[in-house]
Short mmCIF file of C-alpha atoms in Angstrom, two decimals:
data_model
loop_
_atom_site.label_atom_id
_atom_site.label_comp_id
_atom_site.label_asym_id
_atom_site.label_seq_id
_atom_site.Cartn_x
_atom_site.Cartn_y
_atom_site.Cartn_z
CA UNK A 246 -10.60 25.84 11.62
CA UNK A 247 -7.25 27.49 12.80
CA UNK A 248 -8.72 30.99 10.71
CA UNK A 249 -12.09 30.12 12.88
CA UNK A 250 -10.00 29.75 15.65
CA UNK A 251 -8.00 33.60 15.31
CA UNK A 252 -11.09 35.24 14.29
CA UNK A 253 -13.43 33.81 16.92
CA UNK A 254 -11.17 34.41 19.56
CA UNK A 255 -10.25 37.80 18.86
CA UNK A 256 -11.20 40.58 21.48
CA UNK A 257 -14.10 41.81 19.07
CA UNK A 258 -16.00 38.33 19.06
CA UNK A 259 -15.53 37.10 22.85
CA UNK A 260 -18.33 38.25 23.83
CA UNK A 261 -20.76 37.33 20.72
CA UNK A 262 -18.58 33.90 21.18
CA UNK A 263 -20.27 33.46 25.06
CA UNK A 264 -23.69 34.80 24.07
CA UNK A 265 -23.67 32.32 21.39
CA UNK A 266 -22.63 29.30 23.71
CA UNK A 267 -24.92 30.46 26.55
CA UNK A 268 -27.70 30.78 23.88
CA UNK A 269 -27.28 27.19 22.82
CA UNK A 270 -26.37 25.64 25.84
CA UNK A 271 -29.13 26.80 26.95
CA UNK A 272 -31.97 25.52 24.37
CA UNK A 273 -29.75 22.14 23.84
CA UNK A 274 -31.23 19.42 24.46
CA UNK A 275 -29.92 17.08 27.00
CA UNK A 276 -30.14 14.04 25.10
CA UNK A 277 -28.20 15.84 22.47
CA UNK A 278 -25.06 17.19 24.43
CA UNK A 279 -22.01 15.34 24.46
CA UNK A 280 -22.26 14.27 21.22
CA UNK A 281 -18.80 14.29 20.37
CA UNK A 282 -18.05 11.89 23.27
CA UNK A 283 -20.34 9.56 22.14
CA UNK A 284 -19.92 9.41 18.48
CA UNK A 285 -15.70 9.50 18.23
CA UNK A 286 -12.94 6.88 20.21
CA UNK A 287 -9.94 9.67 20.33
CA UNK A 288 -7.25 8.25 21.88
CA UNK A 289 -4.10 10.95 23.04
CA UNK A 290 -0.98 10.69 24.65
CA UNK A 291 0.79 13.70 26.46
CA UNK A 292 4.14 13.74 27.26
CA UNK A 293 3.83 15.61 30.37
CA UNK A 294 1.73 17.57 32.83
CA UNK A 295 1.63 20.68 31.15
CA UNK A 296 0.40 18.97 27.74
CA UNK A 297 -1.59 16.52 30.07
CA UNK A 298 -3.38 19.57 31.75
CA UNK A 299 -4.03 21.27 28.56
CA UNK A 300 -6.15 18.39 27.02
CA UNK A 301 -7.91 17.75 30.21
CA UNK A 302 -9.51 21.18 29.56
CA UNK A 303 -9.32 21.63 25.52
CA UNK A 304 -10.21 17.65 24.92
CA UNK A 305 -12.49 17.97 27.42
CA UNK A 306 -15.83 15.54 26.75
CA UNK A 307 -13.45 15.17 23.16
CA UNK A 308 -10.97 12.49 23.78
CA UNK A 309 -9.32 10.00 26.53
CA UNK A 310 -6.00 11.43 27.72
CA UNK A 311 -2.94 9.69 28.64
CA UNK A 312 0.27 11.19 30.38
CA UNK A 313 3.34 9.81 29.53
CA UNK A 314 5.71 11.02 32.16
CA UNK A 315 4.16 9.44 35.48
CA UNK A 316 3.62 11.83 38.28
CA UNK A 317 6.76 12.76 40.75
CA UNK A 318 8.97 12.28 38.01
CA UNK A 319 11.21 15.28 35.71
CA UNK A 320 10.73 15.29 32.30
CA UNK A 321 14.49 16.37 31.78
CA UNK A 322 16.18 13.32 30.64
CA UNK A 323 13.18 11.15 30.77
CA UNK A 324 13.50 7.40 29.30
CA UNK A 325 10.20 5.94 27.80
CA UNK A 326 9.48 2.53 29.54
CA UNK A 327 7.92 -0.38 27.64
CA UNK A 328 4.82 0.05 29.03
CA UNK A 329 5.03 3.64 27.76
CA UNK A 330 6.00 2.99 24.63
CA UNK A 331 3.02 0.49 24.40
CA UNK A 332 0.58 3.56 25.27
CA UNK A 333 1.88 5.80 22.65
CA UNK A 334 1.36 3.22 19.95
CA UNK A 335 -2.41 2.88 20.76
CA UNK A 336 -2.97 7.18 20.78
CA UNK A 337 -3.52 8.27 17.49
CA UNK A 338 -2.18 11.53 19.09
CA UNK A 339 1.07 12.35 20.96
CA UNK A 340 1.08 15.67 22.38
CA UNK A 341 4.21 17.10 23.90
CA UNK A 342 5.67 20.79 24.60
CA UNK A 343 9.20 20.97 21.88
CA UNK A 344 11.98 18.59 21.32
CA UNK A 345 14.55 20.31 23.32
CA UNK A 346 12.45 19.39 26.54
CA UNK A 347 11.11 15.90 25.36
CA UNK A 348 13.07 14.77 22.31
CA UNK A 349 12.08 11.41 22.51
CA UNK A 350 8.42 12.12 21.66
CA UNK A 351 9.43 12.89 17.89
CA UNK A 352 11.12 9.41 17.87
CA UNK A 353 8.42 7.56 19.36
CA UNK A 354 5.49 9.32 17.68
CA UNK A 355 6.52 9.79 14.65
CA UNK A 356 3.65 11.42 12.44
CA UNK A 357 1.17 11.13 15.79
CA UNK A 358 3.64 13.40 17.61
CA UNK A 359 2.88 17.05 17.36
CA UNK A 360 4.93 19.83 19.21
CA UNK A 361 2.67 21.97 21.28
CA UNK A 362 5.26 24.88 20.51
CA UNK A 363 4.71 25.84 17.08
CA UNK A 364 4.05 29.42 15.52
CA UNK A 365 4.07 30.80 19.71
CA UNK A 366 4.79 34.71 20.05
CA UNK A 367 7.51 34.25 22.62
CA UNK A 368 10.29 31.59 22.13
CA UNK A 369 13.91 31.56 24.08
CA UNK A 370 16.00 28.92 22.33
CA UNK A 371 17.16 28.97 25.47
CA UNK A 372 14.78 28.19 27.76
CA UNK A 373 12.50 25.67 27.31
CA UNK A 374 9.66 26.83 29.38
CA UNK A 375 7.20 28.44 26.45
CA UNK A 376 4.17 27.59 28.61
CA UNK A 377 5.26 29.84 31.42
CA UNK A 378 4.42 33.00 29.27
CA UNK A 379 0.73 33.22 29.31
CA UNK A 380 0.24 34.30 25.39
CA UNK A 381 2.20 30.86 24.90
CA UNK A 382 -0.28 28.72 26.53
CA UNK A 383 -3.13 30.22 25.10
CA UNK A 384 -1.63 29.55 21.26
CA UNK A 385 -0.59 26.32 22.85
CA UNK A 386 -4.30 25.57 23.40
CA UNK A 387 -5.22 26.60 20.53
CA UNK A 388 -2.52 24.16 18.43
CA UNK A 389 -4.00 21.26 20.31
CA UNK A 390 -7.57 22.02 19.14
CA UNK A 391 -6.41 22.87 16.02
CA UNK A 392 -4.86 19.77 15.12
CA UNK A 393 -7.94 17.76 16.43
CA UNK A 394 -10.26 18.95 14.90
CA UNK A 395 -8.51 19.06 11.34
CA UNK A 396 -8.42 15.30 11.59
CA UNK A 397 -12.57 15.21 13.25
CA UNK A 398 -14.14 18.32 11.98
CA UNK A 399 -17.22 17.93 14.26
CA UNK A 400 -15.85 18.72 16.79
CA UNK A 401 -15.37 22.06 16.54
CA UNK A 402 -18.22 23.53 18.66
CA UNK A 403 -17.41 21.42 21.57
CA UNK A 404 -13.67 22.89 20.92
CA UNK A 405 -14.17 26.26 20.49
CA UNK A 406 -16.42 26.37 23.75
CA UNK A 407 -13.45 24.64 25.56
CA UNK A 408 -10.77 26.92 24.25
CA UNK A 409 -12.86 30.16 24.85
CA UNK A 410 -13.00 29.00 28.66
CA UNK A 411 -9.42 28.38 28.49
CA UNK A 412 -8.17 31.52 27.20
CA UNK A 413 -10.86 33.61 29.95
CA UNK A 414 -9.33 31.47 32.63
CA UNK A 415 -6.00 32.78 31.56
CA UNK A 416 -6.59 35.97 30.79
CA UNK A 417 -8.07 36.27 34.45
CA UNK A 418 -4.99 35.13 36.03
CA UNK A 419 -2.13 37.35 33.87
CA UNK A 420 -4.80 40.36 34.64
CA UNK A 421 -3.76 39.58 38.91
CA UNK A 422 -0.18 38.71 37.56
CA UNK A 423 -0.32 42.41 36.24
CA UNK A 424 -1.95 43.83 38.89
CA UNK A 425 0.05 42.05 41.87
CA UNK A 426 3.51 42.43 40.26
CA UNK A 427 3.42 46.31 38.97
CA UNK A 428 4.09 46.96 42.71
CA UNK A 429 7.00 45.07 44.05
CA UNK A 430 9.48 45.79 46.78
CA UNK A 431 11.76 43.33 45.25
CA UNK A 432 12.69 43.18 41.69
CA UNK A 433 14.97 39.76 42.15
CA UNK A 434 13.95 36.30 42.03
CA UNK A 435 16.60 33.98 43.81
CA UNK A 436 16.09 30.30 42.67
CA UNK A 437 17.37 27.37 43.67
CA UNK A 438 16.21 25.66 40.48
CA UNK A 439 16.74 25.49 36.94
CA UNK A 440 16.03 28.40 34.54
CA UNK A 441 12.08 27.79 34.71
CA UNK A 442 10.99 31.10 35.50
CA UNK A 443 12.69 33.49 32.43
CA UNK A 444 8.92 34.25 30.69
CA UNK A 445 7.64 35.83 33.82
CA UNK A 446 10.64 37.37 35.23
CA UNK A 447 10.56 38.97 31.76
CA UNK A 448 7.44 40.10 31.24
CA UNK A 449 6.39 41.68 34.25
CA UNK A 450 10.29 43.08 34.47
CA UNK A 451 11.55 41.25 37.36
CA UNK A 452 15.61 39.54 37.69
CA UNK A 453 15.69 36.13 37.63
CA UNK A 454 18.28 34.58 39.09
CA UNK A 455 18.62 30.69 38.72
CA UNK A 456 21.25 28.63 40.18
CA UNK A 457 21.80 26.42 37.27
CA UNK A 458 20.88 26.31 33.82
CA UNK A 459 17.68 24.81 31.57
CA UNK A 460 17.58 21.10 32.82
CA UNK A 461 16.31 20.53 36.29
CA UNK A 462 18.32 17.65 37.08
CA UNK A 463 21.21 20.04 36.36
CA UNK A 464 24.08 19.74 39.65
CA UNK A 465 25.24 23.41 40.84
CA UNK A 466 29.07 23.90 41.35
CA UNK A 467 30.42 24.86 44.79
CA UNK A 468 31.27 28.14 42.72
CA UNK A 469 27.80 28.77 42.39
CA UNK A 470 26.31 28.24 45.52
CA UNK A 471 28.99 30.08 46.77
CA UNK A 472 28.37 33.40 44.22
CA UNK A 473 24.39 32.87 45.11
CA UNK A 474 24.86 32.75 49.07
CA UNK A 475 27.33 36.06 49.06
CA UNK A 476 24.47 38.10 46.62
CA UNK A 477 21.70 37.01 48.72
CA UNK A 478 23.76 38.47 52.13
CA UNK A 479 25.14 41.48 50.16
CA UNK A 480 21.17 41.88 49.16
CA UNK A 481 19.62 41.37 52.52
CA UNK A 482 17.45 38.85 50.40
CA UNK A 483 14.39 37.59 53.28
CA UNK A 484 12.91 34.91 50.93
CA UNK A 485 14.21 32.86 48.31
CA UNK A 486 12.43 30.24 46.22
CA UNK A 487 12.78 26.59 44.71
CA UNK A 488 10.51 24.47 43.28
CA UNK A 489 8.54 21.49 44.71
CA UNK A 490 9.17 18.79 43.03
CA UNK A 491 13.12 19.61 43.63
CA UNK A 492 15.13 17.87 46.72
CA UNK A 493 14.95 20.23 49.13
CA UNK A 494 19.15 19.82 50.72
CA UNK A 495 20.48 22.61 48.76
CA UNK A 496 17.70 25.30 48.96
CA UNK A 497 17.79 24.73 53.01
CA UNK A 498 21.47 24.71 52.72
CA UNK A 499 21.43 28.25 51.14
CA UNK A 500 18.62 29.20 53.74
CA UNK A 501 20.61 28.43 56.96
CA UNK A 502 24.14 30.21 55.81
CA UNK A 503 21.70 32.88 54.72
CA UNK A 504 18.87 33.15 57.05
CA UNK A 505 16.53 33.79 54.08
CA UNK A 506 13.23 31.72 54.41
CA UNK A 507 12.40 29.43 51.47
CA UNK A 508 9.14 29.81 48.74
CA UNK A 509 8.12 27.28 46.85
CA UNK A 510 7.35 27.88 42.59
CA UNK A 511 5.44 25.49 40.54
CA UNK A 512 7.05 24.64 36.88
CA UNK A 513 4.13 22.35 36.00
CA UNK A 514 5.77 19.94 33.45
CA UNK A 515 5.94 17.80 36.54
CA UNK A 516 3.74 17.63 39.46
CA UNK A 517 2.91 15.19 42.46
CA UNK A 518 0.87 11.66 42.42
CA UNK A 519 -1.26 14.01 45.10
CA UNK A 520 -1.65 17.06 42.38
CA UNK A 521 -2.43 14.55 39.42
CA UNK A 522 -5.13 12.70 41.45
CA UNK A 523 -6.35 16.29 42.06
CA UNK A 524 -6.21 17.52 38.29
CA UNK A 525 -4.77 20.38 39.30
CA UNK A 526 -5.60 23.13 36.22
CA UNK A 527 -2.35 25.49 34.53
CA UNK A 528 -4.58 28.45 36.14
CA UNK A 529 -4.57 26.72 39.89
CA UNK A 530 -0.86 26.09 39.82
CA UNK A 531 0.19 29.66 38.38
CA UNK A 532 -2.21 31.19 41.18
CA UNK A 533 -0.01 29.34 43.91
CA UNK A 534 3.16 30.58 42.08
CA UNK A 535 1.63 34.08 42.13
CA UNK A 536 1.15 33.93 45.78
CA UNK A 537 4.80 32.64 46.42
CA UNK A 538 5.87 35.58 44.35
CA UNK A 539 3.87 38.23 45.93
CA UNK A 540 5.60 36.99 49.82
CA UNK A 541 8.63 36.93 48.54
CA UNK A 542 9.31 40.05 46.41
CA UNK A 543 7.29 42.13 49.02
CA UNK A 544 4.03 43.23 46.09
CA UNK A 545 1.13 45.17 46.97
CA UNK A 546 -1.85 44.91 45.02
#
């Protein structure tokens, strides 16, 4: 299936791919359609949001879903519970993104844990964040279905009609990324977060300027809120941004000695009990980060 997967979803097939779904959607019975729900008990575990979002819309009508990391809390230096433990013994799956961000999901998984991160185009050792790039997520996807469906081959079909709607989902939002941020006042991005943002900032060419390092939980030194305050003055810097799920003290710190006015990014391995009752998709959240962006680095579409 993982050839089926590269050839079907090249650019050449797409659109035979949707004619062929629309086709048999269409002449389908009703009785017939969700098949795959019916027939198979898949049980899967995700380790956080981002793998948690990605099987609510690959899985979908596939598999029950699970996340691991409850909602409001960081997946950087996460401890399974019992309770959690006791969910990832009963998933015959355990998704999660690499071991550097969750490397207790090896440990606890075992032969049921699969990285999500495997043969992607665009890997910094150091930076965690593969799913921020938008060719990552879309091999990301395509690992999950993969490694489904080589364990229940029927479900295929129902797969490769997920993934397609996946990847044009995508593939709509890094066409606005494209468009949006090819015309920017502003090429820096001042964050008063972890190093989340790298795979954009480096695809669409833009600085990004984190005030600490990979792990979110990570404490800046008076030294570096100090060398972050004087660039943003020296800069004239009107916005800078932090993330949502962060405490907000040091961001509005920086804002008052600065007078800079603060934007929010989404990293998505985490999100709100308000977001997960929502089911908010990877496309929603980038959209919001996109419009963040856009304010604060002055674009023009």
């Amino acid at each position: 299936m993982k050839e089926n997967f590269r050839k079907i979803l090249s650019v050449g097939a797409i659109a035979a791919l949707t004619l062929m779904f629309a086709a048999g959607c269409a002449k389908e019975p009703q009785s017939q359609q969700g098949t795959a729900q019916a027939s198979y008990t898949i049980k899967t575990a995700e380790a956080d949001y981002v793998a948690y979002s990605l099987a609510e819309q690959v899985l979908k009508d596939i598999a029950e879903i699970k996340m691991i990391i409850p909602p409001g809390s960081q997946p950087h230096g996460f401890e399974p519970l019992p309770k959690d433990i006791a969910e990832i013994e009963k998933a015959q799956f355990l998704f999660y993104i690499n071991d550097r961000l969750e490397p207790w999901a090896k440990k606890l998984g075992g032969d049921k844990a699969f990285p999500l991160e495997r043969n992607l185009p665009e890997v910094d050792p150091a930076d965690p964040h593969v799913w921020m790039d938008f060719d990552n997520i879309q091999v990301m996807a395509e690992n999950m279905a993969y490694h489904i469906s080589s364990q229940y081959p029927d479900t295929e079909k129902q797969l490769l009609k997920n993934i397609l709607n996946f990847h044009n989902e995508v593939d709509m939002v890094k066409r606005i990324y494209g468009q949006m941020l090819s015309n920017c006042e502003h090429k820096d991005i001042y964050h008063i977060g972890h190093l989340a943002f790298g795979y954009i900032a480096k695809r669409y060419g833009l600085n990004f300027k984190p005030l600490t390092g990979a792990k979110a939980d990570a404490e800046p030194t008076p030294k570096d809120m100090a060398e972050m305050i004087k660039s943003i003055k020296e800069n004239k810097v009107k916005y800078i941004f932090t993330e949502e799920t962060l405490n907000p003290a040091i961001s509005q710190a920086i804002a008052r000695e600065t007078g800079a006015q603060v934007l929010y990014l989404h990293t998505i391995e985490h999100v709100t009990k308000q977001e997960f009752e929502q089911k908010m998709t990877y496309r929603q959240l980038m959209l919001k980060n996109l419009d963040s962006l856009a304010k604060g680095l002055n674009c023009k579409a």
